[in-house]
CSV table of C-alpha atoms and ligand atoms in Angstrom, one decimal:
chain,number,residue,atom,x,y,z
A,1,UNK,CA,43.2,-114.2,-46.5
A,2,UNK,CA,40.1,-116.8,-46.9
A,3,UNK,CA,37.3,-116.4,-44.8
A,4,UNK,CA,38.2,-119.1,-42.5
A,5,UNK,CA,41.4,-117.8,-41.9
A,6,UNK,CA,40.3,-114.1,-41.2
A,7,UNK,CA,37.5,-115.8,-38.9
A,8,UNK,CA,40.1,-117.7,-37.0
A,9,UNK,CA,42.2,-114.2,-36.6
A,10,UNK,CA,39.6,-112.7,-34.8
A,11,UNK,CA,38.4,-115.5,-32.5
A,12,UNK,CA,41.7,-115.9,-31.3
A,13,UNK,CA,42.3,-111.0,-31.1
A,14,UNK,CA,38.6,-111.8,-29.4
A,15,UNK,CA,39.6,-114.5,-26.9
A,16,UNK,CA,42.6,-112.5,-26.5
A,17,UNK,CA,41.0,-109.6,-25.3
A,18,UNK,CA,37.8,-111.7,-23.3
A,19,UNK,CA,41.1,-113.1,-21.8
A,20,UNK,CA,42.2,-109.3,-20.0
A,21,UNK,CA,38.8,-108.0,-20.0
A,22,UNK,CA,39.3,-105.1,-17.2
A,23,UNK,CA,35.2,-104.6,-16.2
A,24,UNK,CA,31.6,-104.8,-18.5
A,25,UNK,CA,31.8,-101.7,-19.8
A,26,UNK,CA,35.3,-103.3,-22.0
A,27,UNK,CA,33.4,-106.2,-22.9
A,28,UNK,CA,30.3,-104.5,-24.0
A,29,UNK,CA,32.6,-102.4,-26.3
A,30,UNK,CA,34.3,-105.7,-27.8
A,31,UNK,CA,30.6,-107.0,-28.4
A,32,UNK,CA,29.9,-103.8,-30.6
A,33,UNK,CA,33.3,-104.0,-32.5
A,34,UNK,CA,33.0,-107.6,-33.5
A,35,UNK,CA,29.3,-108.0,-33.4
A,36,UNK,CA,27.2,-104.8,-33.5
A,37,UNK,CA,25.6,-103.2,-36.1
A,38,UNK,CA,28.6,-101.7,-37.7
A,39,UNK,CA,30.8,-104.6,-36.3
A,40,UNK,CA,34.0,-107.0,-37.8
A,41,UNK,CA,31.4,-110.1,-38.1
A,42,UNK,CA,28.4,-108.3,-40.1
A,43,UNK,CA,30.9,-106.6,-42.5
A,44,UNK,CA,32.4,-110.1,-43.4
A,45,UNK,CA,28.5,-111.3,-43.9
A,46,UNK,CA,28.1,-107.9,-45.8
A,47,UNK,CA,30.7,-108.9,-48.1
A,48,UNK,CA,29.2,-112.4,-48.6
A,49,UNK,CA,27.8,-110.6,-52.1
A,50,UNK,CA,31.2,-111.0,-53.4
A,51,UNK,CA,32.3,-114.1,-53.5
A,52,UNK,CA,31.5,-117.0,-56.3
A,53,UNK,CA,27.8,-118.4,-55.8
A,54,UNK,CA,28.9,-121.9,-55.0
A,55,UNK,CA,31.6,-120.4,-52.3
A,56,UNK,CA,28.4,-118.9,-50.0
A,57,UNK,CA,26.7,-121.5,-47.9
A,58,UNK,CA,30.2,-122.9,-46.8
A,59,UNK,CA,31.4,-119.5,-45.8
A,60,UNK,CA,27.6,-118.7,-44.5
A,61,UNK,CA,28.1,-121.2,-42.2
A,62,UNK,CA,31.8,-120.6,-41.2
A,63,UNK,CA,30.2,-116.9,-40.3
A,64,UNK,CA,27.5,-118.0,-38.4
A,65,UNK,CA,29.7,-120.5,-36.1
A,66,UNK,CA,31.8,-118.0,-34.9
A,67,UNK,CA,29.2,-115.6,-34.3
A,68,UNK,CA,27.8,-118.5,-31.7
A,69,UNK,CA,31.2,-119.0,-30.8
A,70,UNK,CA,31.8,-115.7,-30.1
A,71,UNK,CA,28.2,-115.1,-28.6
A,72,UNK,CA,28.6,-117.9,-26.7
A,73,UNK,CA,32.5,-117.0,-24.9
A,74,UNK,CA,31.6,-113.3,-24.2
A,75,UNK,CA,28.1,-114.2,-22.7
A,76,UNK,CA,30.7,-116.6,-20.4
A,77,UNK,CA,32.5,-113.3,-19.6
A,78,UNK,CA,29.8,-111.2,-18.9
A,79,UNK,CA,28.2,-113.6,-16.3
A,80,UNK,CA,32.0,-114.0,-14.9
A,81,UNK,CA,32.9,-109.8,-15.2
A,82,UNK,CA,29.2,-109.8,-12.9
A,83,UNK,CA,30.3,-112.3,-10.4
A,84,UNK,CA,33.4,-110.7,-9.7
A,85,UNK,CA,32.1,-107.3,-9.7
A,86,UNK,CA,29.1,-108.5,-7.0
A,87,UNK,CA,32.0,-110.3,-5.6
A,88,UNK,CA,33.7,-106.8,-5.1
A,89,UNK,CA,30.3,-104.9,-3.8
A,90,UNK,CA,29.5,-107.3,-1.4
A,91,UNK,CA,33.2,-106.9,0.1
A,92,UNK,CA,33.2,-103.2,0.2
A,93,UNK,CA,29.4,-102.2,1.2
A,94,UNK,CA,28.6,-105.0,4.0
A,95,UNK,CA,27.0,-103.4,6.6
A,96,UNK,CA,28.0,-104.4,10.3
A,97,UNK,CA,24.7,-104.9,12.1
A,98,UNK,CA,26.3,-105.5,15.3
A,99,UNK,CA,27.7,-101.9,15.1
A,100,UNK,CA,25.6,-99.3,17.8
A,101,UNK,CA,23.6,-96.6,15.9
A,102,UNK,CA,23.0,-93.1,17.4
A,103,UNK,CA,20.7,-93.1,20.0
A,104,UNK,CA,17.2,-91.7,19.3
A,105,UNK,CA,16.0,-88.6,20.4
A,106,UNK,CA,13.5,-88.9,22.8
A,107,UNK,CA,11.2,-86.4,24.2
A,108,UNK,CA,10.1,-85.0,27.5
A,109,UNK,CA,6.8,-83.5,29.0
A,110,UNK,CA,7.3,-79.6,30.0
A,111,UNK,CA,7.8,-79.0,33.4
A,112,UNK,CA,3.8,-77.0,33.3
A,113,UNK,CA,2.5,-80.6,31.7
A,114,UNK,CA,4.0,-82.4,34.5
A,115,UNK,CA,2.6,-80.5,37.0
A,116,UNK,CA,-0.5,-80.2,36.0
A,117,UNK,CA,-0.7,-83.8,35.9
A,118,UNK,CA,-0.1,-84.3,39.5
A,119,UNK,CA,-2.6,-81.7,40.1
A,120,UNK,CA,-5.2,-84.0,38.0
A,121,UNK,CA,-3.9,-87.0,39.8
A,122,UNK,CA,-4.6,-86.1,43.1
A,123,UNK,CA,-7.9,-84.2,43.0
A,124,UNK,CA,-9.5,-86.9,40.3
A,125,UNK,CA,-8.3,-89.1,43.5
A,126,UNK,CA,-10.4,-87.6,45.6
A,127,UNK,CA,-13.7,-87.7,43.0
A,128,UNK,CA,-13.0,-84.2,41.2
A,129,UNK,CA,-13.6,-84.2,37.2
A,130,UNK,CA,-11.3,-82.5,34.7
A,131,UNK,CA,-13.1,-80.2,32.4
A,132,UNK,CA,-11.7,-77.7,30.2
A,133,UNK,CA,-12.9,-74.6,28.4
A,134,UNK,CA,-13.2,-72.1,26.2
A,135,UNK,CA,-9.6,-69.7,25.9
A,136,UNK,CA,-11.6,-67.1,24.4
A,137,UNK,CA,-14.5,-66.0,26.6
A,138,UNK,CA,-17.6,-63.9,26.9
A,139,UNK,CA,-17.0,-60.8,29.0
A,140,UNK,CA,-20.2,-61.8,31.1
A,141,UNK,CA,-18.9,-65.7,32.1
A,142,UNK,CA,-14.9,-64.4,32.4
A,143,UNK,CA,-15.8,-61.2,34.4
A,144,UNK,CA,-19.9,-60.6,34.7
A,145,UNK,CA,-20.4,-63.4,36.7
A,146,UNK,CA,-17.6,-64.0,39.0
A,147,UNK,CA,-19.0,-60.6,40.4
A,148,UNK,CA,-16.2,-58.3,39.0
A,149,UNK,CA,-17.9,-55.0,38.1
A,150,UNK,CA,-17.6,-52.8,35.0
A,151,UNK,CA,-15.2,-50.6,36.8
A,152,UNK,CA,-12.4,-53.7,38.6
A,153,UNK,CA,-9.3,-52.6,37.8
A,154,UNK,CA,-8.7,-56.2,36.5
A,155,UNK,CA,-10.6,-55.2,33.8
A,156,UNK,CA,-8.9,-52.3,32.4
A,157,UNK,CA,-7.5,-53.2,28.6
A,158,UNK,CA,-4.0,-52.8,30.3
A,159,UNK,CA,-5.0,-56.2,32.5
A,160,UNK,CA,-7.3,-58.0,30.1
A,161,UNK,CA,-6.9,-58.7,26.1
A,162,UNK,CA,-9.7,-57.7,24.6
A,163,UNK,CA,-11.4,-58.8,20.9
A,164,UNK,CA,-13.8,-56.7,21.4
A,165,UNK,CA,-16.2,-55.4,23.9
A,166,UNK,CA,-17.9,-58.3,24.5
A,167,UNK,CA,-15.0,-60.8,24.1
A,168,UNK,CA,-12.1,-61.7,25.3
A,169,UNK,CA,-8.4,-63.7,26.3
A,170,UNK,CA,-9.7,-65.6,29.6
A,171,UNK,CA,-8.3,-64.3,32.8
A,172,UNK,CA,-9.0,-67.1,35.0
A,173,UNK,CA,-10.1,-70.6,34.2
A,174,UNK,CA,-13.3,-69.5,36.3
A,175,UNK,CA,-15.5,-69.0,33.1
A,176,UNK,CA,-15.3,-72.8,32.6
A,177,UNK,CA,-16.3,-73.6,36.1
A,178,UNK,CA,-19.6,-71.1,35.8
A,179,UNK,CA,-20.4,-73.0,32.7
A,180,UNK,CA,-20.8,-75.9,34.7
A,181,UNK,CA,-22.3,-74.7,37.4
A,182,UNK,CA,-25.5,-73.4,34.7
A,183,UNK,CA,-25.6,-76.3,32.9
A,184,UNK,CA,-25.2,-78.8,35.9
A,185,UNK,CA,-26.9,-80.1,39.0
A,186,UNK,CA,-24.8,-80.1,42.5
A,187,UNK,CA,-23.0,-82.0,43.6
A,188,UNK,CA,-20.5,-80.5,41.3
A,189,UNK,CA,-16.7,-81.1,41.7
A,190,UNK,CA,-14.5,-80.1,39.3
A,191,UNK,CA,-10.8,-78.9,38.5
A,192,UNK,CA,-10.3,-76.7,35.5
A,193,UNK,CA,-6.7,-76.9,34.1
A,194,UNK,CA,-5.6,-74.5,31.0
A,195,UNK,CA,-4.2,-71.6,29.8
A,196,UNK,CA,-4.8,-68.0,31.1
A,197,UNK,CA,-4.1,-64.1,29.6
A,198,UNK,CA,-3.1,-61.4,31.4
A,199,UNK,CA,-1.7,-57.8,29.8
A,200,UNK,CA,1.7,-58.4,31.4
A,201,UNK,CA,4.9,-57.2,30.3
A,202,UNK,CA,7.3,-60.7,30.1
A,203,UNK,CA,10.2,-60.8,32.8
A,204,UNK,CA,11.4,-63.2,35.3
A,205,UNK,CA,8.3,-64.0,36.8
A,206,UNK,CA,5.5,-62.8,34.5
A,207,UNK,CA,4.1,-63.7,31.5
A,208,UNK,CA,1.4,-63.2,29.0
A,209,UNK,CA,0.2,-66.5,28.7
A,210,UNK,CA,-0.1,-69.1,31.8
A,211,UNK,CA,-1.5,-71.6,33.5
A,212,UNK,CA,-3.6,-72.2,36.4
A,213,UNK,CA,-6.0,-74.7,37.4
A,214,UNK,CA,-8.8,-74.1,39.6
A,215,UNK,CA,-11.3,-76.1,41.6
A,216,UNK,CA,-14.7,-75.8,42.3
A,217,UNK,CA,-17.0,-77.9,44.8
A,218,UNK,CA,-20.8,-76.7,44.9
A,219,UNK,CA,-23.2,-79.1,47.4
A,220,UNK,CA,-25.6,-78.9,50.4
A,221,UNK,CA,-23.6,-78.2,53.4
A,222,UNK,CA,-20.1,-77.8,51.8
A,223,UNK,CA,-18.3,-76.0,54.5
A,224,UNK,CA,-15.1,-74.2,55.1
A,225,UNK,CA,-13.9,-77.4,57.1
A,226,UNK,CA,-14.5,-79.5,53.3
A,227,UNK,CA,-12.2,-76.6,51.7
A,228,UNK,CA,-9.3,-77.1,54.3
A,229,UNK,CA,-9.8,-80.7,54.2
A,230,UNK,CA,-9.3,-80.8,50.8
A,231,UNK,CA,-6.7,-78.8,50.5
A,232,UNK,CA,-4.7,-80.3,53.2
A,233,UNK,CA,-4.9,-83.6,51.4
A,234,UNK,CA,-3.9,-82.0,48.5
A,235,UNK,CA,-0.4,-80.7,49.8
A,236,UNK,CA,0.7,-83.7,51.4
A,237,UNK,CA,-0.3,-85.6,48.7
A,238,UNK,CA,2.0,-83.2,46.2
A,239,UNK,CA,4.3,-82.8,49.0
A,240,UNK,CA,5.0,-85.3,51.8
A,241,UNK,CA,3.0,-86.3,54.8
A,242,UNK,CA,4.8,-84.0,56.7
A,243,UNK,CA,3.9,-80.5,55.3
A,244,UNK,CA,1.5,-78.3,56.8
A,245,UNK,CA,-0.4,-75.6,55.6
A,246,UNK,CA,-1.9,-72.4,56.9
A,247,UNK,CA,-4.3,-69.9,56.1
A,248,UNK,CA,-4.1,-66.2,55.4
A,249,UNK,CA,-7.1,-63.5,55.4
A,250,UNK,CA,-7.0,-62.5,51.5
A,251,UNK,CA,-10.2,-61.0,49.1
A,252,UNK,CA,-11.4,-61.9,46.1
A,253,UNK,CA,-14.5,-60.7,44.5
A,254,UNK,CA,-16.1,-64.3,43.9
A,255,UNK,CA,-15.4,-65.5,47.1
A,256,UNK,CA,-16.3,-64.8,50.6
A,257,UNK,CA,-14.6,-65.3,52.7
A,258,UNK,CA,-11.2,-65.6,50.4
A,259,UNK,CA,-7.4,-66.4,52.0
A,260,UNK,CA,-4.4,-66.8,50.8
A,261,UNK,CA,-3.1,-70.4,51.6
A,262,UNK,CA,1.2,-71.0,52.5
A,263,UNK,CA,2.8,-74.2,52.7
A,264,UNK,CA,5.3,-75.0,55.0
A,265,UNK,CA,8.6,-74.4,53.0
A,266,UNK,CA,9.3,-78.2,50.9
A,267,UNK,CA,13.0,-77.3,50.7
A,268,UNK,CA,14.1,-76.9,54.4
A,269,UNK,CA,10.6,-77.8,56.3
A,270,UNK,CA,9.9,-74.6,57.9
A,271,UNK,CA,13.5,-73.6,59.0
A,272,UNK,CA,13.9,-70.5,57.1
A,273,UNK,CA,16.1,-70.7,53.6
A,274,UNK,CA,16.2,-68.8,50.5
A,275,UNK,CA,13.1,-70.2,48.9
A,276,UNK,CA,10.7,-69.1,51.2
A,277,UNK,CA,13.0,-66.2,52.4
A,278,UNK,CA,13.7,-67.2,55.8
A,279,UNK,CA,9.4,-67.4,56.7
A,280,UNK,CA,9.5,-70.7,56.8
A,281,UNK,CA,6.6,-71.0,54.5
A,282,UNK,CA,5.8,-70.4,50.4
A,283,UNK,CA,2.5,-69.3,48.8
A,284,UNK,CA,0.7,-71.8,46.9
A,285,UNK,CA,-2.9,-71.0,46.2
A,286,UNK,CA,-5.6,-68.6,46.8
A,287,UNK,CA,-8.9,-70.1,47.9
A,288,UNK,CA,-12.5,-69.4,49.7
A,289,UNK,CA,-15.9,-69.9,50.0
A,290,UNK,CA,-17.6,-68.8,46.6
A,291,UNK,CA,-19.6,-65.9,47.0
A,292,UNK,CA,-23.3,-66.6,47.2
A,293,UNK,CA,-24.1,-63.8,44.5
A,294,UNK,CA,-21.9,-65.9,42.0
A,295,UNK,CA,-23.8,-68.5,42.9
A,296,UNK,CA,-27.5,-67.4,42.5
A,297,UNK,CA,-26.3,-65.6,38.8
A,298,UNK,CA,-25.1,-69.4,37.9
A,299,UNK,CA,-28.0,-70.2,38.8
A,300,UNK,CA,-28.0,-72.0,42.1
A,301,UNK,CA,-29.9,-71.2,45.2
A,302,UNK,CA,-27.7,-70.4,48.0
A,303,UNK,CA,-29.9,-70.9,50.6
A,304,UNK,CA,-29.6,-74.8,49.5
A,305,UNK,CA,-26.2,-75.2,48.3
A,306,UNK,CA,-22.8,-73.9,49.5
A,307,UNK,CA,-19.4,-74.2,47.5
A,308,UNK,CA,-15.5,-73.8,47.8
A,309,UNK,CA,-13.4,-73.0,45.0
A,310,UNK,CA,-9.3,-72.3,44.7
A,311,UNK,CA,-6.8,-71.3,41.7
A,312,UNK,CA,-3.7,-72.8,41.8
A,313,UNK,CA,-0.6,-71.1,39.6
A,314,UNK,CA,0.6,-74.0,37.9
A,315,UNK,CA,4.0,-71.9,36.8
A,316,UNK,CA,5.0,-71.1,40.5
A,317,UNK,CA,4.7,-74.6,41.2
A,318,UNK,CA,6.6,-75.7,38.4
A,319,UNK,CA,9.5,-73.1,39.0
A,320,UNK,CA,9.6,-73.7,42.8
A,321,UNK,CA,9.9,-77.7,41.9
A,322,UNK,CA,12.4,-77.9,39.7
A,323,UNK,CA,14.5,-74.8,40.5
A,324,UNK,CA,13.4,-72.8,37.6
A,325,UNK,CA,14.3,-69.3,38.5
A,326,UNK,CA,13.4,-67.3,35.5
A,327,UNK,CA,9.7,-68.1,34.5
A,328,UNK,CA,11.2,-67.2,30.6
A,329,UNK,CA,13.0,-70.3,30.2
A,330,UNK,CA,9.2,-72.3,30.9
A,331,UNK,CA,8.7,-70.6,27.3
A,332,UNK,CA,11.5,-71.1,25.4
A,333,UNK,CA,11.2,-74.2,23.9
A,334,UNK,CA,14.6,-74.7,24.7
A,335,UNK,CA,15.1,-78.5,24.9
A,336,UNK,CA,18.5,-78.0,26.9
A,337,UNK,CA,15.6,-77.4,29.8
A,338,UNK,CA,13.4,-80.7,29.0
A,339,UNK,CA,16.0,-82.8,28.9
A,340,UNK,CA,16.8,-82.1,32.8
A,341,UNK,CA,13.4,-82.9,33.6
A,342,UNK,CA,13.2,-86.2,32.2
B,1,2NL,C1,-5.9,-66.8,42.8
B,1,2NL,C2,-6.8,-67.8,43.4
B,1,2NL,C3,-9.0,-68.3,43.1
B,1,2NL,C4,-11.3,-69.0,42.7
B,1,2NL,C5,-10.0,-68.8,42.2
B,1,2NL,C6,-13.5,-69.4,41.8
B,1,2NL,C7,-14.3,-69.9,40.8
B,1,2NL,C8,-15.6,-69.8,40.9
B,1,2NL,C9,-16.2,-69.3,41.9
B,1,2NL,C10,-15.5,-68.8,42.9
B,1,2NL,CL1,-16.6,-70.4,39.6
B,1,2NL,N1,-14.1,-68.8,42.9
B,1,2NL,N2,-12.2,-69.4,41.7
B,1,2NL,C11,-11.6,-68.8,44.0
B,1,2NL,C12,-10.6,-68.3,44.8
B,1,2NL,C13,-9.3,-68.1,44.4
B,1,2NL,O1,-7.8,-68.1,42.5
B,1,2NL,O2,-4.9,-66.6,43.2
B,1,2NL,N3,-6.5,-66.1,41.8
B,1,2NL,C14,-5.9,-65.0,41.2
């Protein structure tokens, strides 16, 4: 066969097979059998060597044409195999953007969160500041001076978490408020929200850790009238115009006089239901007039100045509010809980 007639046979086997290419990787495979290295087309040039000196340019130049040729027709099928196969990707990956994703997961303030921010709302409403403290105390701020003696009871290492003698978990957010009453001037009003420790075992309506938030007001002439005030406004504030609330004799150590303080019942007004087993009224704070011996070792002279102060349990609260009856589930992290509350 001449060389013009074996490079006609394979431009037509070639154009043959460009013809039922079945994807890129077949044509790159035809490019390295007729043009590669090792290839049809550079073994004919190879063999150039052979044939009579005056025979080589024409057949040079035969060779080189139908490597363009060829070139040129399986560059045409590459750009066409690529067409079709973006032709094919577009088809099968298109994404639908009218289609409705998942929804997001959205989040929820705890039940103790939400509280205590109705507790901030209302007293910063009537001129109180927020300050918080310290959860690890001084034995002399935590118990010292809110006039609880070496030997309380509510200092036994079975109530209180100790570090060490000197330190320990806070009991009551009332360290935070005798910081401020040593390093301020009265008029002092402030609310204390945080977390408090107490050596309690964990069941339905105890816990280790919670959360209270206390008030303090220290000025000339601050009476028990100012304390009841306050507090009225607070609970129909929290709970409706119509609630009332009363007050109980009570004791405690910093205050004097102390009481408890009830609420009429928010679920059934007073009638007597489960909630405030048939009494008609629930507990909600403790409260009094603080103790002028707390006073003078803050450092304010209670012949001047007077004060009222209260504590609030910000887990009662929470529980009685949303119907939370084991104070466990406030602890949990279970989000089944939040996502009631939202
Ligand atoms: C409760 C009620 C109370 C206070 C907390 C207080 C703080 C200072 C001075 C005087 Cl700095 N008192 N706080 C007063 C009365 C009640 O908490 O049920 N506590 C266990």
């Amino acid at each position: 066969m001449s060389i013009s007639e074996t490079l006609l046979e394979m431009k037509r086997k070639a154009g043959e097979e460009l013809d039922h290419l079945n994807g890129t990787a077949a044509l790159e495979a035809l490019r390295v059998k007729v043009l590669g290295k090792k290839g049809e087309l550079t073994a004919l040039l190879k063999g150039l060597g052979q044939l009579a000196p005056e025979e080589r340019p024409t057949a040079g130049a035969q060779i080189n044409e139908a490597r363009e040729w060829l070139t040129q027709r399986m560059d045409e099928a590459a750009a066409h195999l690529h067409k079709l196969e973006r032709d094919a990707a577009l088809k099968t990956e298109t994404i639908d953007v009218t289609e409705p994703r998942p929804l997001p997961k959205v989040g929820a303030s705890h039940p103790i969160t939400l509280v205590m921010n109705d507790l901030i709302d209302c007293f910063t409403g009537m001129g109180f500041e927020v300050l918080q403290g310290p959860e690890v105390e001084l034995d002399h701020y935590n118990f010292e001076l809110m006039n609880i003696p070496k030997n309380h009871p509510s200092r036994d290492a079975q109530d209180t978490f100790y570090i060490d003698d000197n330190i320990v978990l806070r009991t009551h957010t009332s360290p935070m408020q005798a910081r401020a009453m040593l390093t301020r001037k009265p008029p002092i009003r402030i609310v204390c929200p945080g977390r408090v420790y107490r050596a309690d075992e964990v069941d339905a309506t105890h816990s280790p850790v919670f959360h209270q938030m206390e008030g303090l007001v220290v000025d000339e002439h601050v009476t028990m009238a100012d304390l009841r005030g306050t507090l009225t406004t607070f609970a129909k504030q929290l709970y409706g115009a119509d609630v009332e609330i009363r007050f109980r004799p009570s004791f405690f150590p910093f205050t004097e006089p102390s009481a408890e303080v009830d609420l009429t019942c928010p679920a059934c007004g007073g009638k007597g239901c489960h909630v405030c087993k048939e009494t008609g009224w629930v507990e909600i704070l403790g409260c009094g007039m603080v103790n002028p011996k707390v006073l003078e070792m803050c450092g304010i002279d209670s012949h001047r100045y007077s004060g009222f102060a209260f504590g609030i349990g910000l887990e009662r609260l929470a529980m009685r509010r949303y119907g939370i009856r084991d104070m466990r589930l406030l602890y949990e992290g279970d989000a089944r809980l939040l996502s009631q509350l939202r």
